[in-house]
Amino acid sequence: MDLSRRELLTRTGQAAALATAASALTTTGAAQAGPGNVVTLTQGTNISVTRSRDGRWLAIDLVTAIWVLPATGGTARRLTDELQDASLPSFGPGGRIAFQSYRDGNYHLYVTDLAGSTPRQLTSGRYDHREPAFSPDGTKIAFTSDRGGSYGVHVLDVASGAVTQLTGLPDEAAAPQWSPDGRRLVFTVGNAAVDAVALDGTRERLVTAPAGAQLFGASCGPGGQPSYTLMRPGQADLMLGDRAVVTGQDVFGFAPLWDGGSVLYTADGKIRLFDGRSTKDIPFSATVPVRTPRQHRARTPTGGQVRGIASPVVSRDGTKIAFRALNALHLLADGRTTKLTDGAYFDSDPDFSPDGTRLLYASDRTGIAQLRVRDLRTGADEAHAPAPHAQTTPRFSPDGTKVAYVDQDGQVWVVDAAGRRQITPTLFQPGRPTWSADGTVVALAAVKPFSRRFREGTSQVLTVDLVSGELRYTEPMPFRSIATRGDDGPVWSPDGRHLAFVVESLAFVVAVDGKGRFLGTPRQVTREVTDSLAWHGNDALVYLNNGRLRKSTLDGKASTIRVGLTWRKQRSPEREVVHVKAYWDGEAHELRENVDLVVDHGRIADVRPHRGRADVDASTLTAIPGLIDAHNHWHLRGRAWGARQGNVWLAYGITTVRSPGDPVYQMVETREALAAGTLTGPRFYATGEAVDGSRVYYNFMRPTLSRAQLDLELRRAHELDYDMLKTYVRLPVELQRAAVQRSRVPLSSHYLYPAANIGMNGMEHVGATNRLGYSHTISRQGRAYQDVVALFTRTGMSMTPTLFHNRALFAEDRSLVLDERTRVLFPPWEYERYLAEANTGGASSSLHILRGWVEFALAVHRGGGLVICGTDAPLDAPATATHMNLRAMVKFGFTPREALITATRNPATWLGLPIGSLRPGAPADIAFVSGNPLADIRAAADVRQVMVGGRLHTVADLLKPYRAQQRTATDDALPPLPSARNRHWWHEPEWADHACCGH
C-alpha cells in the first residue's frame, strides 16, 4: 500500500500519533536538579525498558544513552557515552545488552554488559540496522533493516555474524520481539498491523488496527496472545489480544515485558509494573552533565561587495554571465555588470538562449511566477507561454525551441510551439532541469528514499527520456547525494558528453552517453567550497565560492571572475513623531495611554506624553513591538511566493524573521536585498543549508559525512556571515559537537540531549523529525515530562515550539484565513489549500496534541526557560501562523503578555539584538494594531500599519501590488507524456502535508 507523506511523518512520530489527551506536566525538575552543571532526571519521555534474565536489573534508554538500575528502582548507572547515541536496549543471557547506536552516521547493532565494557559492534555499512532483540537462548538477535529495499525483519547469528532475512518488500516492519520458545517473532507492520513470522519464513497476521488507530510495540503475551499499544485519538491502551490491560495512561508504545500475569512497561514518564490488579511505579534517578551555551550577537550588515549572487548561468559562447542579485537580474559582460530588471517584483533563474541574444527567466510581476524572455539587444521583454500554475527554474533546450521548468507542486513541464506538457510525476522539491545535447532527455536532481518507513534518502540524478518515457535514478556516487537539489547540478555540458554536479561541496564531472547514463567514475574538479555550477564551454565550470564567482578548468585551475557589484544599507528616515492611542513597551503588564513615539534615523529617541502635532497620526491604534517569527524558511517555496512574501510578513506586524535553513545564495541575496531596501520585507536573520548527515530529505540540506567536509561547511558559513547554524536529523553527535566547537555563530538542531551538554543554543520544534522515528522530548500523545522540562530550564537552551496543530483552532476561528491580507497576498494555490483546510475545521490537526504542546512550552516558560515563537512557514502559513501560534498559547494557559514575549523579547534575546521592545535606543520596529493585545491576543493580528527601522508601511500599500492580479492563463495543457505517470510511492508534492515537523 502506498503511503502519503502524512502517514510517513506519522509513522516516524512527527504527527505525534493521531490525537492526545490533555497533558499534565511535572514541572519540578529544576528544583530537583543537582548542584553545579548537572541535572537529575526522575522521569523519562519516550523511554523503553528491558529486564535482565535473572530479574535483578533493568535497562532503559534515557537521553540517548543506555542506563541500568536495580529492578526495584534506584539510582541509574550510565553504560554508554554521548557519542554512542544509543537507544532501545535488549537484555540477553549473562547480563549482555544489545542496543542500536548511531555513532558512525548509520544505525548499527552493538552489545555491551552490565559493567559498561566497550561496546562491540555487530553490524556495519551504509544501511540502517535497528531495534535489536536477543533471542531467549541468546544465540541470535532479531532486528530490522532497510538493506533489502524496505524495512524487513532479519536475524543475526551472534557467533558467526551471519544474517538471515525473514521479511522484506513491500513491508515496513518495526521492532520484532521473540516468542518465549524462540520459534517466531512478532512485529508491527506500518503501524497498521501485528504479524508473526517463524524462522522458516511462515507468516501470520495477528492483529489489524481499527480504523483511525495505530499499533506500536508488539510483543508476545501470556498464552501466546499478541500484546501491543493501541493508539486512538486521545488514548493509548496497552493491549493483550483484544483486551485493554492498561488504559488512561500515556503508554509510550514500546514492547512490554510479560511475566505470567504481570507486565513491565513505560508510561507517563515512568517505569511501571502492573500485576493485574494494581500499578506500581519503579522510581529511578539519573544525573547528566549540562552546560550553558555561549551567547552571541547577530550581525547587522551595512553594505559591501555583493555576495548574494543567485543562480549564475553562462552564455554558450562564454562572453556573458547572468545572475540574480539585490532583487534584480544582472548581466556581466566585457568586465561590466549591468542591471537588467527594475527589481519591483521577483525576477529569478535566468538562462541564455543558445545564440546568447535572449534571456529566459521567471518573474512574478503578473502576480505569480511566469516565464518571460528579454531581448538583450533591444531590451524588449515579454511573457512566454503563460500557465495557470507557477513556472520556476526554467531552462532552454539546446536548439532554443523548448523550455523545461518546474511548477509549484514539483512537476516538471516542457513548453514549445505546440503547447505545454507535463513530463514528470509530482516530485518532492526537485532541482533545476538540464537538457541533453539532442533535446530528447531532461535531467534533474531528485530525492530517492531508502524506505517508506523513514523519508530520508539520497539526492540522485533523475533522467527523463521524452521519447521512451523512462524515468531513471542514478546515484552520483555510491550512497552519496548531490549537495543540494537546487543549482548544484546535474548540469549537462553543451556537447552532451558530460554531467557536472556538486557532491560534499566539491564539483565532480562524469562522462555520459546521450541518455545520461554514466560511462565512468565521476572525477573531482574543484578543491574549494563549490556551489551553483554552470558550464563555460565544454572544458570549464563557473561556480560560486563563498560569495565569489569563480571559474575552473576541468583539470582544476581556478580563477576569480570580478563582478564589481556593491550594496549599501538603506538610509533610515529622518526624525518624525508618531501619536498613538496606547503602547506596550514589551515588558509592562498594562498599556500606557496617549503617547508620542519619537523616531529618529530608524530608532526610538523618546517615548513621551502626547503633545502638539504629530507627523504620523495613529491616535486610534496601539503600538507594540514588531513581532519576531523565529523559525521559517523563506526560500522553501520562495520562487513560487515571490516578492509577496515580504509583504505578507509586514502586513501582519512581523518585522523580523529568522530562518534556520535556506538555500544559501537565495538566502544571502534576499538578506542583502532587504537590507538595501530593494526588496520589501522584515529584517532577515538566517543560515544557509542545514548541515545534515548521510541521508537527506529536503532540497536544502547539506549531506556531511566527514570532519573534512564539515570544515568546508563551516568555512562557507563564516565567509557568508551566517547568523546561525542548524545541524539536521542525520548528523552524528561527533560532528554535531565539532560544529559547536568550531562555529562562530549559535547553533540549533532537532535534539535536546546531548545537545544540552555540547553547547547547542537551541532546539527547533517540540519534537520534530528525528532519526529515531520518535522523539525523546515529546511522547506520541504530545506530552513531555520532567527530564525534558528540567533540561530546558536549567541550560537556557531555547525551545521553538512551531505549533502546527494550531489549525485545530479553525473549528472556532477562521478569521485570519478569510482576512483580505491573506486572500490577496497568498499565492492562489496556497490560499486555496489554506481555505480548504479551514473549511474542514482543521480536521488534519488535533486539539489534544495542541494542548499538550502548549502545556509543555508553558512549563518551560514559567520554569525560566527560553521559549521563542516560530512557525516553520511555509509548511505552516507565513505570518498568519505566527498569530495562530499566539492564540493557541493563550487558549491553553499562557497570558497574552506571556505569549507576546515569546514573539518579541525572547527571540530578540536569542539573536542578541535590541529589537522586540519599544524603548529609547531600540530600533523603531513597530506594529500598530487596533485594540489591546494584552487583553485580547487577537488584537495583535489587527495590524493597520507597520514600521521597520523607522520606515512606515500601511497595509493598503502592501496589498496594492497584488490586489488586482489574478491568474489569467487557461489550463489548456496538452496530454502529459508517458514519463509523467507516477511509478513510485515517493513522488508527491512538497506541500502534501503540514504535520510537524519538517525543519
PDB file of C-alpha atoms in Angstrom, residues 768-948:
ATOM      1  CA  ALA A 768      10.414  17.316  15.268  1.00  0.00           C
ATOM      2  CA  THR A 769      11.679  14.903  12.679  1.00  0.00           C
ATOM      3  CA  ASN A 770      14.073  12.566  14.441  1.00  0.00           C
ATOM      4  CA  ARG A 771      16.360   9.804  13.235  1.00  0.00           C
ATOM      5  CA  LEU A 772      14.889   7.519  15.901  1.00  0.00           C
ATOM      6  CA  GLY A 773      11.461   7.726  14.288  1.00  0.00           C
ATOM      7  CA  TYR A 774      10.079   9.112  17.541  1.00  0.00           C
ATOM      8  CA  SER A 775      11.165  11.851  19.916  1.00  0.00           C
ATOM      9  CA  HIS A 776      12.800  11.875  23.335  1.00  0.00           C
ATOM     10  CA  THR A 777      11.284  15.316  24.004  1.00  0.00           C
ATOM     11  CA  ILE A 778       7.609  14.648  23.301  1.00  0.00           C
ATOM     12  CA  SER A 779       5.576  11.467  23.504  1.00  0.00           C
ATOM     13  CA  ARG A 780       3.363  10.128  20.765  1.00  0.00           C
ATOM     14  CA  GLN A 781       0.447  11.624  22.673  1.00  0.00           C
ATOM     15  CA  GLY A 782       2.038  15.060  22.738  1.00  0.00           C
ATOM     16  CA  ARG A 783       3.291  15.124  26.321  1.00  0.00           C
ATOM     17  CA  ALA A 784       6.670  15.972  27.821  1.00  0.00           C
ATOM     18  CA  TYR A 785       7.955  15.021  31.241  1.00  0.00           C
ATOM     19  CA  GLN A 786      10.342  16.120  33.967  1.00  0.00           C
ATOM     20  CA  ASP A 787      13.503  15.170  32.066  1.00  0.00           C
ATOM     21  CA  VAL A 788      12.706  17.463  29.185  1.00  0.00           C
ATOM     22  CA  VAL A 789      11.435  20.418  31.205  1.00  0.00           C
ATOM     23  CA  ALA A 790      14.391  20.237  33.595  1.00  0.00           C
ATOM     24  CA  LEU A 791      16.944  20.214  30.794  1.00  0.00           C
ATOM     25  CA  PHE A 792      15.416  23.253  29.105  1.00  0.00           C
ATOM     26  CA  THR A 793      15.006  25.279  32.271  1.00  0.00           C
ATOM     27  CA  ARG A 794      18.462  24.500  33.657  1.00  0.00           C
ATOM     28  CA  THR A 795      20.519  25.032  30.499  1.00  0.00           C
ATOM     29  CA  GLY A 796      18.931  28.092  28.918  1.00  0.00           C
ATOM     30  CA  MET A 797      18.662  26.333  25.560  1.00  0.00           C
ATOM     31  CA  SER A 798      15.871  27.870  23.519  1.00  0.00           C
ATOM     32  CA  MET A 799      12.776  25.957  22.512  1.00  0.00           C
ATOM     33  CA  THR A 800      10.868  26.895  19.338  1.00  0.00           C
ATOM     34  CA  PRO A 801       7.521  25.087  19.557  1.00  0.00           C
ATOM     35  CA  THR A 802       6.175  25.557  15.962  1.00  0.00           C
ATOM     36  CA  LEU A 803       2.623  24.659  16.945  1.00  0.00           C
ATOM     37  CA  PHE A 804       1.448  23.062  13.708  1.00  0.00           C
ATOM     38  CA  HIS A 805      -1.710  21.783  15.307  1.00  0.00           C
ATOM     39  CA  ASN A 806      -2.867  25.384  15.723  1.00  0.00           C
ATOM     40  CA  ARG A 807      -5.028  24.613  12.699  1.00  0.00           C
ATOM     41  CA  ALA A 808      -7.368  22.766  15.036  1.00  0.00           C
ATOM     42  CA  LEU A 809      -8.462  26.261  16.111  1.00  0.00           C
ATOM     43  CA  PHE A 810     -10.063  26.729  12.682  1.00  0.00           C
ATOM     44  CA  ALA A 811     -13.097  24.959  14.121  1.00  0.00           C
ATOM     45  CA  GLU A 812     -13.749  28.085  16.184  1.00  0.00           C
ATOM     46  CA  ASP A 813     -11.875  30.849  14.359  1.00  0.00           C
ATOM     47  CA  ARG A 814     -11.262  31.234  10.616  1.00  0.00           C
ATOM     48  CA  SER A 815     -10.804  34.994  10.742  1.00  0.00           C
ATOM     49  CA  LEU A 816      -7.188  35.025   9.600  1.00  0.00           C
ATOM     50  CA  VAL A 817      -7.928  32.732   6.676  1.00  0.00           C
ATOM     51  CA  LEU A 818     -10.742  34.986   5.481  1.00  0.00           C
ATOM     52  CA  ASP A 819      -8.802  38.204   6.109  1.00  0.00           C
ATOM     53  CA  GLU A 820      -8.181  40.326   2.990  1.00  0.00           C
ATOM     54  CA  ARG A 821      -4.442  40.303   3.666  1.00  0.00           C
ATOM     55  CA  THR A 822      -4.396  36.518   3.421  1.00  0.00           C
ATOM     56  CA  ARG A 823      -6.669  36.381   0.370  1.00  0.00           C
ATOM     57  CA  VAL A 824      -4.635  38.936  -1.557  1.00  0.00           C
ATOM     58  CA  LEU A 825      -1.058  38.177  -0.513  1.00  0.00           C
ATOM     59  CA  PHE A 826      -1.047  34.368  -0.553  1.00  0.00           C
ATOM     60  CA  PRO A 827      -0.345  32.802  -3.972  1.00  0.00           C
ATOM     61  CA  PRO A 828      -3.645  31.436  -5.319  1.00  0.00           C
ATOM     62  CA  TRP A 829      -2.818  27.750  -4.852  1.00  0.00           C
ATOM     63  CA  GLU A 830      -1.534  28.363  -1.325  1.00  0.00           C
ATOM     64  CA  TYR A 831      -4.715  30.207  -0.426  1.00  0.00           C
ATOM     65  CA  GLU A 832      -6.949  27.525  -1.935  1.00  0.00           C
ATOM     66  CA  ARG A 833      -5.300  24.829   0.181  1.00  0.00           C
ATOM     67  CA  TYR A 834      -5.377  27.013   3.281  1.00  0.00           C
ATOM     68  CA  LEU A 835      -9.062  27.793   2.830  1.00  0.00           C
ATOM     69  CA  ALA A 836      -9.909  24.146   2.198  1.00  0.00           C
ATOM     70  CA  GLU A 837      -8.303  23.126   5.482  1.00  0.00           C
ATOM     71  CA  ALA A 838     -10.037  25.943   7.338  1.00  0.00           C
ATOM     72  CA  ASN A 839     -13.374  24.828   5.912  1.00  0.00           C
ATOM     73  CA  THR A 840     -12.850  21.387   7.426  1.00  0.00           C
ATOM     74  CA  GLY A 841     -12.195  22.952  10.824  1.00  0.00           C
ATOM     75  CA  GLY A 842      -8.536  21.940  10.673  1.00  0.00           C
ATOM     76  CA  ALA A 843      -9.524  18.292  10.546  1.00  0.00           C
ATOM     77  CA  SER A 844      -5.945  17.186   9.890  1.00  0.00           C
ATOM     78  CA  SER A 845      -4.850  18.684  13.223  1.00  0.00           C
ATOM     79  CA  SER A 846      -5.509  17.680  16.817  1.00  0.00           C
ATOM     80  CA  LEU A 847      -6.691  19.929  19.606  1.00  0.00           C
ATOM     81  CA  HIS A 848      -5.441  17.331  22.114  1.00  0.00           C
ATOM     82  CA  ILE A 849      -1.909  17.414  20.734  1.00  0.00           C
ATOM     83  CA  LEU A 850      -2.010  21.196  20.570  1.00  0.00           C
ATOM     84  CA  ARG A 851      -2.932  21.376  24.251  1.00  0.00           C
ATOM     85  CA  GLY A 852      -0.072  19.058  25.194  1.00  0.00           C
ATOM     86  CA  TRP A 853       2.450  21.016  23.170  1.00  0.00           C
ATOM     87  CA  VAL A 854       1.372  24.331  24.665  1.00  0.00           C
ATOM     88  CA  GLU A 855       1.432  22.960  28.219  1.00  0.00           C
ATOM     89  CA  PHE A 856       4.947  21.691  27.532  1.00  0.00           C
ATOM     90  CA  ALA A 857       6.027  25.148  26.329  1.00  0.00           C
ATOM     91  CA  LEU A 858       4.292  26.812  29.268  1.00  0.00           C
ATOM     92  CA  ALA A 859       6.114  24.609  31.764  1.00  0.00           C
ATOM     93  CA  VAL A 860       9.422  25.578  30.179  1.00  0.00           C
ATOM     94  CA  HIS A 861       8.472  29.261  30.040  1.00  0.00           C
ATOM     95  CA  ARG A 862       7.311  29.508  33.647  1.00  0.00           C
ATOM     96  CA  GLY A 863      10.279  27.450  34.763  1.00  0.00           C
ATOM     97  CA  GLY A 864      12.575  30.151  33.439  1.00  0.00           C
ATOM     98  CA  GLY A 865      13.358  28.594  30.049  1.00  0.00           C
ATOM     99  CA  LEU A 866      13.576  30.462  26.756  1.00  0.00           C
ATOM    100  CA  VAL A 867      10.548  29.788  24.545  1.00  0.00           C
ATOM    101  CA  ILE A 868      10.641  31.565  21.189  1.00  0.00           C
ATOM    102  CA  CYS A 869       7.762  31.750  18.733  1.00  0.00           C
ATOM    103  CA  GLY A 870       8.240  30.190  15.305  1.00  0.00           C
ATOM    104  CA  THR A 871       6.057  28.524  12.702  1.00  0.00           C
ATOM    105  CA  ASP A 872       8.140  26.583  10.160  1.00  0.00           C
ATOM    106  CA  ALA A 873       6.436  28.653   7.458  1.00  0.00           C
ATOM    107  CA  PRO A 874       5.696  27.965   4.674  1.00  0.00           C
ATOM    108  CA  LEU A 875       4.972  24.410   5.892  1.00  0.00           C
ATOM    109  CA  ASP A 876       2.578  26.373   8.044  1.00  0.00           C
ATOM    110  CA  ALA A 877       1.186  29.619   6.674  1.00  0.00           C
ATOM    111  CA  PRO A 878       3.555  32.604   6.654  1.00  0.00           C
ATOM    112  CA  ALA A 879       2.513  35.338   9.102  1.00  0.00           C
ATOM    113  CA  THR A 880      -0.977  34.073   9.926  1.00  0.00           C
ATOM    114  CA  ALA A 881       0.505  31.007  11.626  1.00  0.00           C
ATOM    115  CA  THR A 882       2.514  33.301  13.905  1.00  0.00           C
ATOM    116  CA  HIS A 883      -0.759  34.680  15.244  1.00  0.00           C
ATOM    117  CA  MET A 884      -2.412  31.270  15.343  1.00  0.00           C
ATOM    118  CA  ASN A 885       0.519  30.087  17.483  1.00  0.00           C
ATOM    119  CA  LEU A 886      -0.026  33.009  19.864  1.00  0.00           C
ATOM    120  CA  ARG A 887      -3.763  32.293  20.049  1.00  0.00           C
ATOM    121  CA  ALA A 888      -3.084  28.623  20.782  1.00  0.00           C
ATOM    122  CA  MET A 889      -0.723  29.587  23.590  1.00  0.00           C
ATOM    123  CA  VAL A 890      -3.331  31.798  25.198  1.00  0.00           C
ATOM    124  CA  LYS A 891      -6.100  29.232  24.790  1.00  0.00           C
ATOM    125  CA  PHE A 892      -4.128  26.657  26.754  1.00  0.00           C
ATOM    126  CA  GLY A 893      -2.598  28.665  29.565  1.00  0.00           C
ATOM    127  CA  PHE A 894      -0.286  31.498  28.521  1.00  0.00           C
ATOM    128  CA  THR A 895      -1.409  35.010  29.353  1.00  0.00           C
ATOM    129  CA  PRO A 896      -1.496  37.297  26.292  1.00  0.00           C
ATOM    130  CA  ARG A 897       1.570  39.098  27.651  1.00  0.00           C
ATOM    131  CA  GLU A 898       3.478  35.831  28.091  1.00  0.00           C
ATOM    132  CA  ALA A 899       2.579  34.748  24.571  1.00  0.00           C
ATOM    133  CA  LEU A 900       3.694  38.083  23.109  1.00  0.00           C
ATOM    134  CA  ILE A 901       7.004  37.858  24.964  1.00  0.00           C
ATOM    135  CA  THR A 902       7.752  34.611  23.092  1.00  0.00           C
ATOM    136  CA  ALA A 903       7.436  36.614  19.869  1.00  0.00           C
ATOM    137  CA  THR A 904       9.287  39.753  20.999  1.00  0.00           C
ATOM    138  CA  ARG A 905      11.717  39.766  23.915  1.00  0.00           C
ATOM    139  CA  ASN A 906      12.679  36.097  23.859  1.00  0.00           C
ATOM    140  CA  PRO A 907      13.730  35.753  20.209  1.00  0.00           C
ATOM    141  CA  ALA A 908      15.469  39.132  20.483  1.00  0.00           C
ATOM    142  CA  THR A 909      17.437  37.671  23.388  1.00  0.00           C
ATOM    143  CA  TRP A 910      18.378  34.658  21.275  1.00  0.00           C
ATOM    144  CA  LEU A 911      19.599  36.931  18.468  1.00  0.00           C
ATOM    145  CA  GLY A 912      21.376  39.211  20.943  1.00  0.00           C
ATOM    146  CA  LEU A 913      19.696  42.272  19.431  1.00  0.00           C
ATOM    147  CA  PRO A 914      17.831  45.264  20.964  1.00  0.00           C
ATOM    148  CA  ILE A 915      14.718  44.553  18.899  1.00  0.00           C
ATOM    149  CA  GLY A 916      11.488  43.260  20.449  1.00  0.00           C
ATOM    150  CA  SER A 917      10.913  46.321  22.656  1.00  0.00           C
ATOM    151  CA  LEU A 918       9.775  49.934  22.340  1.00  0.00           C
ATOM    152  CA  ARG A 919      12.296  51.860  24.387  1.00  0.00           C
ATOM    153  CA  PRO A 920      14.657  54.735  23.699  1.00  0.00           C
ATOM    154  CA  GLY A 921      17.576  53.449  21.660  1.00  0.00           C
ATOM    155  CA  ALA A 922      15.731  50.433  20.264  1.00  0.00           C
ATOM    156  CA  PRO A 923      15.161  50.090  16.516  1.00  0.00           C
ATOM    157  CA  ALA A 924      11.793  51.511  15.507  1.00  0.00           C
ATOM    158  CA  ASP A 925      10.203  48.173  14.581  1.00  0.00           C
ATOM    159  CA  ILE A 926       6.563  48.759  15.461  1.00  0.00           C
ATOM    160  CA  ALA A 927       3.211  47.146  14.714  1.00  0.00           C
ATOM    161  CA  PHE A 928       0.249  49.499  15.000  1.00  0.00           C
ATOM    162  CA  VAL A 929      -2.812  47.458  15.911  1.00  0.00           C
ATOM    163  CA  SER A 930      -6.425  48.090  16.759  1.00  0.00           C
ATOM    164  CA  GLY A 931      -7.364  47.057  20.290  1.00  0.00           C
ATOM    165  CA  ASN A 932      -5.477  45.879  23.346  1.00  0.00           C
ATOM    166  CA  PRO A 933      -3.457  42.705  22.707  1.00  0.00           C
ATOM    167  CA  LEU A 934      -2.671  42.368  26.432  1.00  0.00           C
ATOM    168  CA  ALA A 935      -6.374  41.815  26.991  1.00  0.00           C
ATOM    169  CA  ASP A 936      -7.226  40.011  23.733  1.00  0.00           C
ATOM    170  CA  ILE A 937      -4.433  38.299  21.855  1.00  0.00           C
ATOM    171  CA  ARG A 938      -6.453  38.522  18.625  1.00  0.00           C
ATOM    172  CA  ALA A 939      -5.789  42.270  18.574  1.00  0.00           C
ATOM    173  CA  ALA A 940      -2.099  41.559  17.835  1.00  0.00           C
ATOM    174  CA  ALA A 941      -3.130  40.457  14.338  1.00  0.00           C
ATOM    175  CA  ASP A 942      -5.339  43.503  13.673  1.00  0.00           C
ATOM    176  CA  VAL A 943      -2.449  45.414  12.122  1.00  0.00           C
ATOM    177  CA  ARG A 944      -3.211  48.662  10.304  1.00  0.00           C
ATOM    178  CA  GLN A 945       0.322  49.852   9.630  1.00  0.00           C
ATOM    179  CA  VAL A 946       3.825  48.724  10.438  1.00  0.00           C
ATOM    180  CA  MET A 947       7.241  50.318  10.794  1.00  0.00           C
ATOM    181  CA  VAL A 948      10.627  48.666  10.232  1.00  0.00           C
TER     182      VAL A 948
END
